[in-house]
Amino acid sequence: MNLDLGRKMAEHAVGPMPVDEFIKLIPECPSHPDAVMPDSRDAFSKVPKCEGEDFKNKCSLYDPINEAFNSTRKTSQGRMIRCPGITFYNTSVQPGPGKYPTKVDGSGYAQEHLEFVKDAGTSVILSRPSFWQLFWEAKMTDFAGENGVLFEHITDEKKERVIADFGQTSFYAVQMLANQYRDFAFSISMTDDTARLLRWDRSGVIFSEAIHYRKNPKPLCQFLWRFGNANSLQRGADMSVQQVVTEVEEVLFRDTVKAHVKLQLGLTDEKEVDKALEKHYEPGQVCIVEVFEHREDQSLSSSSKSRSQEQEQARAETRKFLVSRPVTSPCSLASRSTRGSWAVDLQTKTIVFLKDCWRAKVEAVDMEGLTLQNLRASGVDVGVPTVVCHGDVLVYVESHAKMAVSSTLTSKYTEDSWNKASRSVRSRTHYRMVTAEVGYALQETFAGTRELISGLPGCVPWSVTIYLLILLYNELHSVLYNAITLANVMHRDISSTNIILVADKIHNFGKRVAYVIDWEFAVAASRQGKHEDWWKTGTVPFMCISSLPSMPGVEGHHTHFFGYDVESLVYVALYCGLYRLPWKSYSGEPSPVLSAKPL
């Protein structure tokens, strides 16, 4: 996995950025300028060299590097730590919870989070990506040569090992961004002689020139100093998310979601309800997410507006929603990185669905919220979600004293003269959309459930597929047909997770209504000529055969037809029908093909 991820991330890497320019990505703190940072001389003198007697393997670097990062020295303003407010720990053998352990070599935690990362029994500090502020990894070989070209300086059998190491570091960045509300994150890659600074976002990664920290430790010390004195926004935190809520707000969220779980699943047993509630709610982990309402005439980047006017306008046009555990989380870095959550509207106190993603800027593809509004305005009002609000996420840019759309930074440097890596990194914009319909995915709760039994009394296994086919073609086919005939819009990503079943006061459990969701790749048939060749979309297991990436003769210009979406419906029906059949032998693990992610 790490080898494939390393190769993939190399396609989204930009560098080597000059060290001075990289350090400027974190502004100098006015109250703690670089001039007063601790002396950097001999800062890393105790880090062993690979040819030294006290060096056995890369593990020999762990504690000395942490000690160097955590060191304190006298300054003109008293004794100060190298990276204020951050403490680094050796977590290489202390994995945190979860299916995939993240035994990162060095975890940097804020002082206020230490109580949350300790093992309850031993008080040992664990590797917890949900609380990392900064992490570092030790490697035997640098992933780039002195010229900054990735992997080309390695010509022997170690090359795959180095690529896999880069993939491992990328995996840790994926975990950090998936487990926190973040726009970007920083890390450091260390060898026994060099260090590289890395900045990760949803377009890819920027890596710096190599810092020879033995000869010149100042740049690395300067980065640590600035990072330690930076505020949460400058460290990459998503400031449109409020992490602390009142007890009243948490109770509102819990009770509203619990009532909706009962309605959707037809449950009466409180133990079953509480079990189902765990998917959406974790006690003490409720937060408020802001959604800025999109307007066609908004121009918040105008330099003529003052700071107070910008912030006041943003505040007036922002809706707030309570969320807890997401039902979908991003599992890759340079992607749409969709996070979907059941949410409670603080304005109406009702249940809604909040979708958070990083949309690509493509001329032929509109914001998903605009697409849904267009569908309903054109008469497609059945089987299509209702938009409550939607819009790009806004951040306040201190250097320009104005509000701006939150977008990725990596792509802005692809054409710089120093970039020896990828030049095809695509820009992405942070976007949120809230819809009124909240239910469960077709694959998740329909096939093989009590709903199927109530729909087909005395059904036999083969009737599952037949019933699903009838359902899909009677309800979902009409949705797609109306979309193309009334609004000239094609979905282009039909899958088992892009169809949900929703119960309401009229259509209760057993008679739920099917909705087609995730219209973010939808496009007007008349605008397909504006597509780039790579915009073949879909979830691989359900894609039209003639559109599959590996099929011969499909390279070059690609045109999507309505029939392709219909073909995908057939595959969804077959998959959902077969998924719950009483197989004699079933491992419980999904097929690697069926678990493939959307293109």
XYZ file of C-alpha atoms in Angstrom:
599
model
C 0.000 0.000 0.000
C 2.752 2.461 0.934
C 4.582 1.830 -2.347
C 1.492 2.633 -4.417
C 0.708 5.668 -2.277
C 4.273 6.921 -2.631
C 4.083 6.736 -6.411
C 0.664 8.374 -6.412
C 1.723 11.244 -4.158
C 4.787 11.892 -6.326
C 2.294 12.958 -9.013
C 0.969 15.598 -6.608
C 4.286 16.840 -5.203
C 5.794 20.281 -5.818
C 9.376 21.151 -4.914
C 12.017 21.686 -3.845
C 10.823 25.074 -2.598
C 13.689 27.299 -1.389
C 13.932 26.974 2.388
C 13.551 30.703 3.052
C 10.397 30.790 0.946
C 8.970 27.739 2.706
C 9.572 29.218 6.158
C 7.667 32.328 5.064
C 4.566 30.148 4.664
C 4.277 30.667 8.427
C 4.306 34.414 9.223
C 6.741 35.756 11.792
C 5.030 36.341 15.140
C 5.127 40.088 16.036
C 5.390 39.413 19.775
C 8.004 36.657 19.344
C 10.086 37.598 16.291
C 12.853 35.410 14.914
C 15.412 37.739 16.495
C 14.605 36.437 19.994
C 14.452 32.725 19.211
C 16.892 30.426 21.073
C 20.425 30.206 19.696
C 20.550 27.508 17.005
C 24.272 26.716 17.294
C 24.914 23.007 17.917
C 21.166 22.458 18.209
C 21.455 18.977 16.690
C 24.991 18.042 17.703
C 23.752 15.063 19.742
C 21.925 13.493 16.802
C 24.082 10.476 15.812
C 25.592 10.079 12.350
C 24.954 6.869 10.450
C 28.674 6.045 10.410
C 29.012 6.612 14.160
C 29.356 3.887 16.781
C 26.144 4.905 18.545
C 24.082 4.585 15.345
C 22.447 1.181 14.832
C 19.496 2.026 12.601
C 17.032 4.857 12.112
C 15.600 4.162 15.581
C 18.800 5.699 16.939
C 17.536 9.071 15.691
C 14.198 9.105 17.512
C 15.058 10.259 21.018
C 17.971 12.594 20.104
C 15.831 14.454 17.560
C 12.918 14.778 19.990
C 15.307 16.071 22.650
C 16.676 18.634 20.193
C 13.175 19.768 19.217
C 12.128 20.023 22.888
C 15.295 21.740 24.108
C 15.315 25.092 25.909
C 17.966 27.809 25.890
C 18.534 31.193 27.444
C 17.462 34.179 25.395
C 17.198 37.918 25.925
C 13.625 37.307 27.128
C 14.457 34.426 29.450
C 14.676 30.693 28.934
C 12.664 29.605 25.901
C 11.802 26.310 24.232
C 12.754 25.549 20.648
C 9.123 25.058 19.554
C 6.895 26.945 22.043
C 3.703 25.227 23.105
C 4.550 21.959 21.322
C 6.131 18.879 22.879
C 7.490 16.030 20.751
C 7.293 12.375 21.784
C 8.687 9.122 20.436
C 5.537 7.299 19.295
C 7.217 4.860 16.909
C 6.116 1.894 19.032
C 2.975 3.424 20.543
C 0.200 3.105 17.946
C -3.076 4.809 18.571
C -6.540 3.282 18.186
C -8.045 2.179 14.898
C -7.733 -0.519 12.264
C -4.622 1.003 10.715
C -2.074 2.000 13.388
C -0.183 5.239 12.895
C 3.150 4.616 14.573
C 4.694 7.887 13.493
C 8.283 8.392 14.690
C 7.679 11.749 16.345
C 4.333 13.240 17.401
C 4.156 16.931 18.244
C 1.291 17.739 20.617
C -0.007 20.991 22.055
C 0.246 21.157 25.845
C -3.526 21.332 26.262
C -3.997 18.032 24.396
C -1.587 15.845 26.369
C -4.314 14.497 28.653
C -6.125 13.106 25.604
C -3.164 11.211 24.136
C -2.065 9.282 27.216
C -2.682 5.568 27.621
C -5.204 5.206 30.442
C -3.271 2.417 32.125
C 0.369 3.395 31.681
C 0.215 7.167 30.967
C 2.447 6.521 27.939
C 1.968 9.061 25.153
C 0.319 7.406 22.132
C 0.340 8.222 18.447
C -2.999 10.011 17.926
C -3.380 11.740 14.537
C -6.540 13.464 15.759
C -4.331 15.600 18.027
C -1.101 16.004 16.037
C 0.016 19.576 15.539
C 3.186 18.575 13.713
C 4.799 15.204 13.064
C 8.206 14.085 11.863
C 9.585 10.891 10.341
C 13.143 9.507 10.325
C 14.388 7.914 7.096
C 17.651 6.283 6.121
C 17.602 7.919 2.685
C 16.213 11.283 1.595
C 13.305 10.956 -0.843
C 14.815 13.596 -3.152
C 18.317 14.265 -4.424
C 20.304 17.465 -4.031
C 18.724 18.695 -7.272
C 15.286 18.139 -5.747
C 14.165 15.438 -8.183
C 12.140 12.725 -6.458
C 13.715 9.255 -6.202
C 16.025 9.630 -9.233
C 19.160 9.789 -7.082
C 18.564 6.173 -6.051
C 19.443 3.589 -8.698
C 19.651 0.342 -6.741
C 17.151 -1.995 -5.105
C 16.575 0.561 -2.323
C 14.502 2.764 -4.621
C 11.216 0.990 -3.924
C 11.941 1.168 -0.204
C 12.404 4.946 -0.411
C 9.206 5.350 -2.450
C 7.347 3.246 0.128
C 8.792 5.409 2.923
C 7.460 8.499 1.144
C 4.111 6.719 0.866
C 4.160 5.966 4.581
C 4.726 9.629 5.408
C 1.891 10.497 3.015
C -0.367 8.027 4.832
C 0.309 9.793 8.121
C -0.620 13.108 6.497
C -3.839 11.509 5.206
C -4.676 10.363 8.739
C -3.939 13.771 10.240
C -6.188 15.613 7.787
C -8.928 12.974 7.983
C -9.089 13.013 11.785
C -9.039 16.778 12.229
C -10.854 19.748 10.752
C -7.852 21.049 8.828
C -7.124 22.869 5.597
C -3.460 21.848 5.587
C -0.753 20.336 7.784
C 3.022 20.415 8.224
C 5.561 17.649 8.781
C 9.338 17.151 8.746
C 11.297 14.366 7.063
C 14.644 13.699 8.769
C 17.741 11.703 7.895
C 20.927 11.601 9.955
C 22.218 14.663 8.070
C 19.336 16.466 6.346
C 15.796 17.636 6.935
C 13.011 18.577 4.550
C 9.930 20.575 5.475
C 6.598 19.474 4.015
C 3.211 21.166 3.708
C 0.227 18.945 2.873
C -3.147 20.027 1.495
C -5.922 18.609 -0.675
C -3.996 19.277 -3.888
C -0.804 17.532 -2.791
C 2.415 18.348 -0.968
C 5.075 21.054 -1.123
C 8.541 19.936 -0.031
C 11.495 22.178 0.719
C 15.115 22.058 -0.268
C 17.260 19.857 1.930
C 18.394 21.514 5.157
C 21.850 20.315 6.223
C 21.070 20.869 9.857
C 24.525 19.952 11.183
C 26.273 22.623 9.128
C 23.434 25.134 9.260
C 20.788 24.376 11.914
C 19.215 27.848 11.822
C 16.558 27.214 9.098
C 15.157 24.158 10.871
C 15.204 25.963 14.228
C 13.556 28.989 12.637
C 10.751 26.826 11.245
C 10.154 25.216 14.649
C 10.165 28.631 16.325
C 7.647 30.103 13.902
C 5.430 27.029 14.065
C 5.412 27.079 17.864
C 4.417 30.755 17.913
C 1.863 30.461 15.099
C -1.869 30.590 15.753
C -4.240 27.758 14.853
C -5.130 29.280 11.474
C -1.464 29.564 10.494
C -0.895 25.938 11.518
C -3.681 24.814 9.181
C -6.759 24.496 11.395
C -10.182 25.045 9.836
C -11.407 28.101 11.706
C -14.957 27.749 10.387
C -15.394 24.868 12.841
C -16.090 25.620 16.506
C -14.800 22.722 18.600
C -16.578 23.627 21.861
C -20.362 23.538 22.272
C -22.683 23.991 25.231
C -24.345 21.103 27.043
C -27.707 22.268 25.708
C -26.417 22.138 22.125
C -24.987 18.641 22.580
C -28.254 17.359 24.051
C -30.142 18.939 21.138
C -27.904 17.120 18.675
C -28.112 13.763 20.445
C -31.883 13.767 20.874
C -32.612 15.007 17.343
C -30.352 12.426 15.730
C -31.679 9.646 17.970
C -35.263 10.396 16.951
C -34.256 10.352 13.288
C -32.451 7.015 13.666
C -35.664 5.512 15.068
C -37.665 6.883 12.151
C -35.240 5.742 9.465
C -34.653 2.207 10.750
C -38.033 1.525 12.325
C -36.415 0.627 15.636
C -38.178 0.411 18.991
C -35.616 -1.406 21.120
C -33.549 1.236 22.944
C -30.380 -0.883 22.830
C -30.650 -1.161 19.055
C -31.299 2.570 18.800
C -28.282 3.437 20.956
C -26.109 1.105 18.877
C -27.235 2.759 15.650
C -26.757 6.193 17.230
C -23.046 5.484 17.785
C -22.448 5.855 14.058
C -23.471 9.509 14.205
C -22.757 10.669 17.744
C -19.783 10.455 20.088
C -20.286 11.985 23.547
C -18.132 15.055 24.064
C -17.262 15.240 20.362
C -19.933 17.562 19.006
C -18.862 20.722 17.193
C -20.356 23.568 15.179
C -19.649 23.836 11.452
C -20.328 27.065 9.575
C -21.694 27.152 6.036
C -21.403 30.407 4.134
C -24.407 30.848 1.855
C -23.477 31.195 -1.810
C -24.629 34.242 -3.764
C -24.045 34.754 -7.448
C -23.183 38.424 -6.852
C -20.817 37.950 -3.900
C -17.409 39.611 -4.267
C -15.736 39.298 -0.921
C -12.271 39.716 -2.382
C -12.871 43.417 -3.011
C -10.025 45.421 -1.528
C -12.290 48.393 -0.876
C -14.041 46.723 2.047
C -12.677 47.066 5.514
C -11.849 44.202 7.835
C -14.892 44.768 10.023
C -17.235 44.982 7.013
C -15.888 41.740 5.570
C -16.238 39.830 8.802
C -19.675 41.277 9.553
C -20.964 40.304 6.112
C -19.601 36.775 6.509
C -21.194 36.486 9.930
C -24.592 37.652 8.662
C -24.675 35.142 5.794
C -23.433 32.107 7.703
C -25.582 29.192 8.863
C -24.403 27.011 11.758
C -24.836 23.262 12.157
C -24.048 20.754 14.896
C -22.149 17.638 13.797
C -20.342 14.764 15.478
C -19.191 11.534 13.817
C -19.101 11.636 10.004
C -20.675 8.777 8.068
C -18.073 9.198 5.328
C -14.474 10.326 5.806
C -11.681 11.025 3.314
C -9.272 8.148 2.764
C -6.912 9.951 0.389
C -5.083 13.266 0.423
C -5.111 14.865 -3.029
C -8.787 14.379 -3.788
C -12.295 15.690 -3.163
C -11.816 14.416 0.409
C -15.541 14.226 1.086
C -16.722 14.205 4.693
C -20.458 13.647 5.157
C -22.310 14.012 8.465
C -25.778 13.954 9.905
C -26.210 17.455 11.284
C -28.663 19.582 13.235
C -29.522 23.058 11.987
C -29.135 25.468 14.909
C -31.573 27.838 13.238
C -34.473 25.412 12.690
C -33.480 22.640 15.173
C -34.069 20.041 12.424
C -31.986 17.164 11.082
C -30.060 17.802 7.842
C -27.120 16.315 5.956
C -23.875 18.304 5.730
C -21.399 17.525 2.973
C -17.865 18.938 3.246
C -15.520 18.490 0.284
C -12.758 20.057 -1.804
C -14.183 20.591 -5.264
C -12.028 20.807 -8.359
C -12.237 23.942 -10.450
C -13.551 22.634 -13.780
C -15.290 24.912 -16.264
C -18.033 22.474 -17.274
C -18.954 21.368 -13.752
C -21.017 23.593 -11.451
C -21.163 23.635 -7.673
C -23.267 20.661 -6.617
C -25.718 22.940 -4.837
C -26.322 24.898 -8.046
C -26.872 21.655 -9.955
C -29.485 20.470 -7.458
C -31.237 23.838 -7.472
C -31.281 23.771 -11.278
C -32.777 20.267 -11.291
C -35.622 21.273 -8.990
C -36.205 24.522 -10.855
C -36.503 22.487 -14.060
C -39.193 20.242 -12.580
C -37.102 17.351 -11.288
C -38.562 17.491 -7.790
C -38.770 13.770 -6.954
C -35.724 11.749 -5.942
C -33.420 14.789 -5.844
C -32.212 16.281 -2.518
C -33.420 19.713 -1.422
C -30.649 22.259 -0.880
C -30.859 24.070 2.455
C -27.747 26.156 1.831
C -24.359 25.798 0.170
C -21.218 27.754 -0.579
C -17.445 27.870 -0.612
C -15.763 28.113 2.779
C -14.347 31.556 3.542
C -11.269 32.411 5.580
C -9.946 35.733 6.764
C -6.565 36.455 5.185
C -4.594 38.596 7.620
C -1.915 39.594 5.124
C -4.543 41.087 2.796
C -7.036 42.140 5.490
C -9.983 40.585 3.666
C -12.131 37.478 3.388
C -11.204 34.973 0.699
C -12.330 31.587 -0.529
C -10.449 28.726 1.115
C -8.437 26.940 -1.572
C -5.320 24.813 -1.847
C -1.860 26.354 -2.076
C 0.215 23.555 -3.612
C -1.102 24.111 -7.133
C -0.018 27.770 -7.130
C 3.669 26.829 -7.313
C 3.639 24.329 -10.180
C 5.069 26.807 -12.692
C 7.814 28.194 -10.439
C 11.320 27.757 -11.808
C 12.470 25.762 -8.780
C 9.783 23.080 -9.197
C 11.388 19.842 -10.401
C 8.407 17.656 -9.500
C 4.830 17.587 -10.805
C 3.444 20.405 -12.948
C -0.083 19.016 -13.196
C -1.339 19.617 -9.663
C -4.953 20.775 -9.716
C -6.350 23.522 -7.515
C -9.237 22.681 -5.188
C -11.727 24.837 -3.305
C -13.232 24.047 0.101
C -16.992 23.695 -0.303
C -19.950 22.767 1.895
C -23.533 21.880 1.072
C -26.479 21.120 3.343
C -29.481 19.101 2.147
C -32.792 18.405 3.853
C -33.117 14.669 3.154
C -31.243 12.396 5.594
C -31.261 8.620 5.273
C -29.140 5.526 4.765
C -27.305 4.305 1.669
C -29.083 1.655 -0.392
C -26.255 -0.837 0.041
C -26.161 -0.277 3.781
C -29.751 -0.807 4.910
C -31.895 -2.150 2.119
C -30.715 -5.515 0.829
C -31.389 -8.313 3.286
C -33.087 -6.147 5.928
C -36.527 -6.251 7.501
C -37.561 -3.668 4.947
C -37.024 -6.145 2.143
C -38.941 -8.823 4.018
C -41.868 -6.475 4.599
C -41.807 -5.523 0.934
C -41.705 -9.127 -0.240
C -43.331 -11.483 2.265
C -41.845 -14.954 2.044
C -39.193 -13.821 -0.422
C -36.457 -16.176 -1.573
C -32.819 -15.159 -2.211
C -33.123 -14.650 -5.965
C -36.061 -12.310 -5.427
C -33.700 -9.822 -3.761
C -32.089 -8.927 -7.068
C -35.427 -8.849 -8.879
C -36.922 -6.530 -6.294
C -33.928 -4.215 -6.426
C -34.080 -4.075 -10.211
C -37.756 -3.170 -10.074
C -37.098 -0.530 -7.406
C -34.209 1.031 -9.265
C -35.891 1.152 -12.635
C -39.232 2.376 -11.344
C -37.894 5.069 -9.028
C -34.288 5.849 -9.865
C -34.461 5.470 -13.621
C -37.250 8.045 -13.676
C -35.094 10.459 -11.660
C -32.211 10.166 -14.109
C -34.551 10.306 -17.105
C -36.237 13.458 -15.824
C -32.832 15.011 -15.146
C -31.675 14.535 -18.744
C -35.001 15.416 -20.411
C -36.077 18.331 -18.213
C -32.738 19.811 -17.110
C -30.291 18.368 -19.679
C -28.151 17.032 -16.786
C -26.399 13.658 -16.461
C -25.275 12.302 -13.077
C -22.129 10.389 -14.214
C -21.379 8.658 -10.890
C -24.128 6.160 -10.063
C -23.046 3.761 -7.307
C -24.476 1.824 -4.368
C -23.504 4.627 -1.975
C -24.965 7.417 -4.117
C -28.525 6.230 -3.582
C -30.161 6.733 -0.198
C -33.475 5.623 1.271
C -35.309 8.187 3.389
C -38.305 7.744 5.676
C -40.585 10.607 6.655
C -43.961 11.043 8.346
C -45.736 9.782 5.226
C -43.254 7.198 3.962
C -42.170 5.252 7.027
C -39.793 2.310 7.308
C -40.728 -0.253 4.662
C -41.901 2.455 2.264
C -38.909 4.754 2.191
C -38.273 7.054 -0.759
C -35.142 6.643 -2.874
C -32.983 9.703 -3.602
C -30.057 10.031 -5.983
C -27.290 11.985 -4.245
C -23.729 13.142 -5.000
C -24.358 15.188 -8.138
C -20.963 16.898 -7.901
C -19.776 15.349 -11.198
C -23.055 16.052 -12.994
C -22.764 18.018 -16.203
C -25.069 19.379 -18.877
C -24.913 17.204 -21.984
C -24.360 20.309 -24.102
C -21.223 21.270 -22.133
C -19.295 17.999 -22.423
C -17.062 19.467 -25.108
C -15.454 21.636 -22.423
C -14.222 18.585 -20.507
C -10.628 17.616 -20.238
C -9.850 14.050 -21.292
C -9.185 12.919 -17.742
C -12.714 13.758 -16.669
C -13.997 10.213 -17.004
C -15.977 9.929 -13.831
C -17.590 7.212 -11.809
C -17.018 4.605 -9.138
C -15.038 1.854 -10.864
C -17.135 -1.211 -9.851
C -20.282 0.424 -11.256
C -18.944 2.273 -14.297
C -20.119 1.599 -17.823
C -17.810 -1.016 -19.350
C -16.845 1.188 -22.290
C -15.761 3.947 -19.878
C -13.438 1.900 -17.687
C -9.902 3.341 -17.578
C -8.279 0.036 -18.541
C -10.475 -0.650 -21.570
C -8.660 -0.454 -24.935
C -9.780 2.253 -27.281
C -11.174 4.601 -24.632
C -8.179 6.930 -24.490
C -8.558 10.449 -25.797
C -11.884 12.276 -26.041
C -14.623 10.712 -23.930
C -18.324 11.486 -24.145
C -20.706 10.317 -21.447
C -24.183 9.202 -22.508
C -27.385 8.795 -20.522
C -27.265 5.066 -21.210
C -24.034 4.838 -19.234
C -25.870 5.901 -16.070
C -28.584 3.326 -16.787
C -25.926 0.638 -17.166
C -24.498 1.667 -13.798
C -27.956 1.170 -12.266
C -27.899 -2.449 -13.432
C -24.564 -3.031 -11.703
C -25.823 -1.387 -8.522
C -28.866 -3.665 -8.513
C -26.775 -6.785 -9.068
C -24.257 -5.799 -6.413
C -26.813 -4.945 -3.740
C -28.827 -8.045 -4.539
C -25.824 -10.360 -4.287
C -24.274 -8.583 -1.328
C -26.708 -9.998 1.240
C -27.326 -13.469 -0.157
C -26.640 -16.268 2.377
C -23.304 -17.376 0.989
C -21.892 -20.567 2.529
C -18.419 -19.080 2.791
C -17.850 -15.350 3.177
C -14.846 -13.691 4.778
C -16.639 -10.455 5.542
C -13.903 -8.456 3.823
C -14.895 -6.431 0.741
C -13.351 -7.288 -2.590
C -10.472 -4.939 -3.501
C -12.295 -4.209 -6.763
C -15.638 -3.496 -5.126
C -13.987 -1.229 -2.571
C -12.297 0.900 -5.215
C -12.817 4.630 -4.847
C -14.369 7.016 -7.396
C -12.098 8.356 -10.099
